[in-house]
Amino acid sequence: MSRLWRFPMPKMPSSPALRAGGVYTAGALFSLGFWFWIDASVFSKKANTSEVHINFVDWIPLICSILGMLVINSIEKSRLSADSFSYSGSGVAWKARLVLFMGFALMAGGLAGSVAMMVLKYIVPNYPFPTLYFGVANVLSNSLVMLSSYATAMTTPSGGGNGGGWYPNQIPIGAQQTPQHHQVYSGYGSAGYSAPAGTRTPINTHPGASPARWAPSPSPMRTNSMQRTPGHYPVTPHTPGPMNPVAPEVHTVLIALAETSFTAAYTNGYDTALGTLLDAHAYCKLIATGLGCLEAALQYRLQPRVEAMVRLRYATVLFEETDNLEEAEETLNKGNNLTDIKYTMQHLLTRIIFRTSPKAAMKQLETYISDSETLDMHLWSYTFRFLRFSLFIEPSLIHDDQLAISALQKIGGLSRSRRDVAITALSSIMEAMLSLLPGVEGVESAQRALANAYTQQNSGVALPPQIEIMIQLLDIVCSLMKGKSNDSELKIRKLHGMLDRAAEWTSWREDGEFEVTVNSNRQGRPQEHLKFQWLNKDELISLGYLLSGLAKFQRNIDESGKGELFLSEGTKTADRITDELKKTHISMAAAKRKILWKKQLKCYMWVYHCFLLCARTDWDNSLRLFKSIDDLARTLESEGTPLGELKIYLHAIICHGTNDLYNACNLYAQLYNSLPSDSELSIISKLNSILILRIHDEQQVEPLMASLEKLCPQHKNENIRAAYITVKATERGELVKTKNYLSLALKYASTAANQQLTFLVLSFMYSRFFAGVVSEQAEKSAKAAMQNAKKGRDSLWTLMGGEMVADCLSRKGNIGEAERQRQKNAEVRTIVIRNLTRGGSRLPQQQP
């Protein structure tokens, strides 16, 4: 082997730990150098009392050093000793060395310039400290940047090989390396089981490590055939003579082909989910090809770890893309005893068995939890326990929310004993989510769980931003469910502040994956990480817009339609989710789930937007939007779901507001006859029915009111209490009771910030106490009812209030003012008559 110097160059560190230490050292030197210079610059600008300051000329040496550092560390190190081959002509080695020389020249010039600057500008004029510190800091910063650059270059692998620094690997050009071990891609967007925060399975030696796909071995370098002479083959300076390429092993090629097929399928996963049967056939053919390649690879004698990873990949694809669960289970049962892969296979095997035998799966899972805790594998203990929780909330024969909450509480107890703060907070968040499922009755339990999560958040340990935002979202939901409009608005502002901080998105992955830290079971060992999957950026922003629109529901009109604006922007963001899906590699099943979630979210936003249009009696836009909601809901098969029930209630509201009272009563009855009696939708449907039936069928009112007597007065939702008291106050009864009910109704409506109930109560108050009375108080009462209805943009109640004001003025003898008021009423009456005569003819008919 020929070389320029008689003595050999020193060997660079080959240990990964030493090379990692070198990289960290380089970073520390670079940071320290910058700190000296920034410190001097800030002192010169803010606290320097002398006439000499740091200016642009002082920055030039450091700029040269940084440019030199970038040049040196941008060079492909293997090019420094390469022979002649295609690189814009021959002589790649001397070109690389020339660029390297230029980089060193820049760094040397920067250092020399800093020394010259210190001598000429500070030492020669004999400036004392701290002025002299400006020159010293300049020299220190350039020196440290140079050392940092050298440390980085010495410890960075060249060309992705096993060597380090500027010394190339001893591998002949034209040869191909054979990987010593392989990793199989083990994390899939669609593999996570259904849970509030879908748990991702850790499977590498360190479960928090990023998964890696199978990749073919590096392709051999190609020589320039135009420059090849007979009998001569290009070689490295270290290996004379021609070298034959090493043929790749068959199983490696099969695995690479399988991954190529899967990648090709997932590239078109979104289009396939929306496409034709022909597209689905092509997708299935690619998946089948990949499975066939993996099955063929398993016929070869493989290294134990490689075989286990291939089996895991094969079983995972079978589980996700096919119904062949028996073969997937059989494949996993043939796995090996490598700890990390064994637990990963057990995790997947549990989910497979759960499809056919939930009880057997849960029994097996208990065994896995016990084994992992016996071996102090706390990371896997958490993983299996979160899996247990998620299986309990799956729709199956063993579905049990209480057992799921119990499973989360056990996770919380274990994590508190081990001081795993993030795990404790996440288990509390999931408990709060589950507690809210029954409705407002579970708000107190959810708030207790959130209080525990807040305690972990304030413990001084940094939590992932996803966990902090989850806590805030659930806190907002609790306020909304209790009807506390003022509280929810304050919390929404805090959420906006969190989402507007750019730092929140730096670690936010496109697939929504995040990590939580798990302390090691042995002192001195590094922390481990457990992966979860939640919403990505656009999905979170869409959800934030939905909650913002709900928080502004009662103040929508006061704030110029801000609630409607939030919901409109949320719809646009939801559409952007579709555009992002087109760019991602995702399986057809995962794409279908994403599309379904986006449609449901969009439909909910349209429903609440339509409610806001109804509140201000914009029936034209309400009817158009309801038609779109009905069309979208049909594609979602929403019959019998909360979304379907909400759509029926919206239909009833539109019928009620457009004077189609028969259909409105039937739709209300459909809801309160099919839903539990304590359901909020059932209660509000009964209250609306009572308002209609009082005029048409008084006998049906009494049983409806009797069924609400025990539910509404102590209801935890302030809007429900306010609506019930309002209906109760409009009964014809004793004057003192009516007065007390009206006073209480105004109080509840004000507390809930419900403007609609406010002007309704004021109108009834005038009708009950001041009709036919000539007094200043009567006029004030009528004007208050009219102005509140006008402020709420409700044309019907604005007309009612206007008529009361005109009648009051006429009785007082103010004929001119009364006439002017009646002229204003005439304009509103035209709109009201048009709304009340449209009936339900434009709405789709539904049978009760």
XYZ file of C-alpha atoms in Angstrom, residues 440-778:
339
model
C -72.212 15.665 32.055
C -72.524 13.239 34.989
C -68.932 12.195 34.440
C -67.512 15.735 34.429
C -66.588 15.709 38.119
C -64.676 12.426 37.750
C -62.947 13.807 34.670
C -61.964 16.987 36.523
C -60.465 14.952 39.367
C -58.376 13.022 36.841
C -57.351 16.281 35.145
C -56.344 17.729 38.514
C -53.912 14.829 38.848
C -52.620 15.508 35.321
C -52.159 19.206 36.192
C -50.156 18.138 39.260
C -47.778 16.182 37.032
C -47.583 19.107 34.609
C -46.512 21.422 37.435
C -44.042 18.949 38.935
C -41.082 20.563 37.179
C -40.566 17.677 34.734
C -40.979 18.672 31.082
C -43.887 16.898 29.376
C -44.386 16.448 25.632
C -46.483 19.299 24.160
C -49.081 16.737 23.060
C -49.833 15.873 26.694
C -50.103 19.542 27.731
C -52.512 20.270 24.867
C -54.586 17.156 25.683
C -55.018 18.445 29.231
C -56.147 21.849 27.973
C -58.573 20.364 25.435
C -60.236 18.167 28.055
C -60.480 21.091 30.465
C -62.328 23.065 27.763
C -64.668 20.131 27.084
C -65.533 19.915 30.804
C -66.504 23.604 30.858
C -68.569 23.250 27.678
C -70.416 20.217 29.013
C -71.313 22.133 32.178
C -72.514 25.098 30.121
C -69.952 27.486 31.637
C -69.495 29.797 28.686
C -67.250 32.322 30.456
C -64.858 29.666 31.763
C -64.601 27.939 28.392
C -63.733 31.223 26.646
C -60.823 31.863 29.019
C -59.526 28.343 28.471
C -59.885 28.671 24.695
C -57.647 31.741 24.779
C -55.029 29.742 26.636
C -55.312 26.984 24.012
C -54.835 29.522 21.217
C -51.693 30.763 22.946
C -50.336 27.217 23.157
C -51.077 26.509 19.490
C -49.589 29.814 18.355
C -46.218 29.059 19.942
C -43.906 27.827 17.212
C -41.955 25.761 19.755
C -44.971 23.475 20.185
C -44.551 22.186 16.623
C -40.808 21.544 16.521
C -41.159 17.963 17.770
C -44.620 17.376 16.294
C -44.382 14.631 13.688
C -46.592 14.440 10.620
C -47.954 11.055 11.680
C -48.836 12.377 15.163
C -46.361 10.100 16.935
C -44.750 11.228 20.189
C -42.665 9.686 22.948
C -42.994 9.628 26.718
C -40.042 8.979 28.994
C -39.815 5.894 31.180
C -37.158 5.783 33.913
C -34.796 2.843 33.780
C -35.252 0.137 36.393
C -31.529 0.289 37.193
C -29.613 3.325 38.326
C -27.141 4.677 35.802
C -28.853 3.210 32.757
C -30.344 5.541 30.123
C -34.019 6.404 30.073
C -36.343 4.475 27.778
C -39.189 5.785 25.653
C -42.721 4.581 24.973
C -44.346 5.688 21.725
C -47.925 6.834 21.276
C -49.824 8.178 18.305
C -52.304 11.050 18.428
C -53.354 13.845 16.071
C -51.084 15.549 13.602
C -50.881 19.329 13.266
C -53.804 19.886 10.879
C -56.055 17.463 12.753
C -55.341 19.201 16.049
C -55.985 22.651 14.577
C -59.302 21.434 13.128
C -60.328 20.132 16.540
C -59.250 23.427 18.099
C -61.463 25.344 15.663
C -64.429 23.125 16.564
C -64.011 23.728 20.302
C -63.455 27.451 19.681
C -66.735 27.617 17.757
C -68.562 25.854 20.592
C -67.012 28.171 23.194
C -68.272 31.174 21.195
C -71.715 29.606 20.685
C -73.606 31.901 23.061
C -71.632 35.033 22.070
C -71.578 34.385 18.356
C -73.822 37.327 17.480
C -72.313 39.709 20.032
C -68.855 39.100 18.547
C -69.890 39.509 14.884
C -70.235 35.827 14.079
C -66.885 34.712 15.497
C -68.283 31.274 16.332
C -69.348 30.767 12.711
C -65.950 31.989 11.537
C -64.137 29.433 13.705
C -66.290 26.603 12.380
C -65.815 27.727 8.762
C -62.028 27.816 9.213
C -62.164 24.416 10.865
C -63.949 23.009 7.821
C -61.231 24.399 5.534
C -58.512 22.894 7.728
C -60.298 19.532 7.670
C -60.231 19.668 3.868
C -56.493 20.302 4.063
C -56.119 16.978 5.894
C -57.226 15.277 2.685
C -54.547 17.065 0.683
C -51.872 15.991 3.179
C -53.070 12.381 3.064
C -52.389 12.269 -0.660
C -48.693 12.934 -0.010
C -48.185 10.270 2.661
C -47.415 6.568 2.437
C -50.322 4.912 4.181
C -52.181 1.626 3.940
C -55.662 1.500 2.449
C -57.204 0.544 5.810
C -55.459 3.413 7.611
C -56.466 5.828 4.843
C -60.109 4.782 5.199
C -59.986 5.425 8.944
C -58.454 8.865 8.381
C -61.069 9.744 5.757
C -63.890 8.571 8.045
C -62.555 10.667 10.955
C -62.245 13.739 8.732
C -65.788 13.347 7.408
C -67.203 12.940 10.911
C -65.341 16.017 12.144
C -66.518 18.030 9.153
C -70.092 16.883 9.653
C -70.041 17.906 13.331
C -68.713 21.347 12.406
C -71.469 21.751 9.799
C -74.107 20.689 12.339
C -73.014 23.255 14.937
C -72.655 25.904 12.246
C -76.232 25.181 11.218
C -77.361 25.567 14.844
C -75.791 29.035 14.890
C -77.635 29.945 11.677
C -80.893 28.756 13.250
C -80.237 30.839 16.373
C -80.259 33.997 14.255
C -83.179 32.747 12.096
C -81.173 32.559 8.871
C -83.388 29.778 7.551
C -82.307 30.029 3.902
C -78.676 29.199 4.703
C -79.790 26.716 7.360
C -81.786 24.729 4.814
C -78.920 24.710 2.315
C -76.391 23.619 4.930
C -78.740 20.955 6.289
C -79.010 19.460 2.810
C -75.191 19.162 2.705
C -75.174 17.647 6.218
C -77.826 15.110 5.227
C -75.865 14.073 2.114
C -72.617 13.678 4.049
C -74.273 11.845 6.956
C -75.705 9.255 4.551
C -72.166 8.329 3.443
C -71.173 7.898 7.096
C -74.050 5.550 7.962
C -74.803 7.720 10.993
C -78.114 6.043 11.851
C -78.222 5.361 15.598
C -74.947 7.180 16.307
C -74.573 10.420 18.328
C -74.058 12.254 15.036
C -77.271 10.803 13.627
C -79.205 11.797 16.759
C -77.817 15.317 16.587
C -78.877 15.529 12.936
C -82.440 14.505 13.837
C -82.532 17.199 16.527
C -81.254 19.798 14.047
C -83.969 18.740 11.602
C -86.563 19.156 14.358
C -85.263 22.648 15.189
C -85.542 23.727 11.557
C -89.087 22.341 11.344
C -89.947 24.109 14.587
C -88.533 27.437 13.401
C -90.280 27.270 10.018
C -93.695 26.439 11.531
C -93.743 22.780 10.486
C -94.894 21.882 13.999
C -96.278 18.435 13.190
C -92.944 17.127 11.891
C -91.105 18.935 14.687
C -93.172 17.149 17.351
C -92.666 13.789 15.650
C -88.902 14.263 15.464
C -88.691 15.396 19.093
C -90.742 12.351 20.112
C -88.449 10.105 18.074
C -85.523 11.347 20.137
C -86.950 11.227 23.662
C -88.572 7.831 23.042
C -85.335 6.245 21.795
C -82.773 7.897 24.100
C -82.301 7.423 27.865
C -84.463 9.756 29.919
C -81.432 11.525 31.427
C -79.856 12.219 28.031
C -79.449 15.944 27.387
C -80.868 15.552 23.876
C -83.889 13.759 25.314
C -84.455 16.490 27.937
C -84.202 19.397 25.511
C -86.471 17.586 23.029
C -89.137 17.255 25.722
C -88.838 20.941 26.637
C -89.286 21.989 23.004
C -92.242 19.630 22.632
C -93.885 21.181 25.705
C -93.692 24.660 24.149
C -95.558 23.374 21.071
C -98.078 21.111 22.838
C -99.230 23.744 25.322
C -101.173 25.370 22.513
C -102.336 22.240 20.677
C -102.584 19.369 23.199
C -102.418 20.318 26.874
C -102.975 16.732 28.056
C -99.599 15.557 26.722
C -97.744 18.318 28.554
C -98.248 17.037 32.121
C -96.492 13.636 31.734
C -93.595 15.296 29.901
C -93.160 17.894 32.646
C -93.457 15.230 35.342
C -90.640 13.236 33.739
C -88.388 16.319 33.923
C -89.131 17.314 37.525
C -86.410 15.132 39.041
C -83.823 15.574 36.279
C -83.621 19.274 35.477
C -83.621 21.366 38.703
C -80.278 19.902 39.859
C -78.816 19.253 36.423
C -75.092 20.025 36.134
C -75.442 21.777 32.775
C -76.406 25.391 33.365
C -78.078 25.686 29.962
C -80.380 22.738 30.753
C -81.330 24.260 34.099
C -81.977 27.649 32.470
C -84.136 26.111 29.709
C -86.177 24.086 32.208
C -86.826 27.072 34.495
C -87.794 29.158 31.449
C -90.375 26.586 30.360
C -91.578 26.263 33.943
C -91.903 30.054 34.212
C -94.138 30.239 31.122
C -96.784 28.043 32.754
C -100.060 29.674 33.712
C -100.067 29.473 37.490
C -99.905 31.517 40.645
C -98.547 35.010 40.139
C -95.960 34.772 42.934
C -94.600 31.433 41.662
C -94.471 32.749 38.103
C -92.570 35.826 39.270
C -90.051 33.692 41.194
C -89.567 31.348 38.241
C -89.040 34.282 35.851
C -86.481 35.849 38.174
C -84.663 32.507 38.494
C -84.817 31.956 34.727
C -83.195 35.359 34.069
C -80.476 34.538 36.591
C -79.703 31.136 35.012
C -79.806 32.558 31.479
C -77.401 35.317 32.478
C -75.052 32.836 34.177
C -75.041 30.628 31.086
C -74.695 33.726 28.833
C -77.737 32.438 26.909
C -79.101 35.487 25.092
C -81.933 33.624 23.419
C -83.471 32.567 26.728
C -83.029 36.117 28.032
C -85.226 37.836 25.447
C -87.740 34.972 25.563
C -88.156 35.445 29.339
C -88.361 39.243 28.977
C -91.090 38.916 26.346
C -93.126 36.561 28.518
C -92.585 38.820 31.531
C -94.161 41.753 29.678
C -97.035 39.569 28.430
C -97.679 38.201 31.940
C -97.328 41.332 34.060
C -97.587 44.442 31.832
C -100.007 43.595 29.003
C -102.625 46.346 28.891
C -100.827 48.367 31.605
C -99.890 51.993 30.970
C -96.715 52.749 32.882
C -93.085 53.652 32.448
C -92.058 50.191 33.693
C -94.246 48.509 31.073
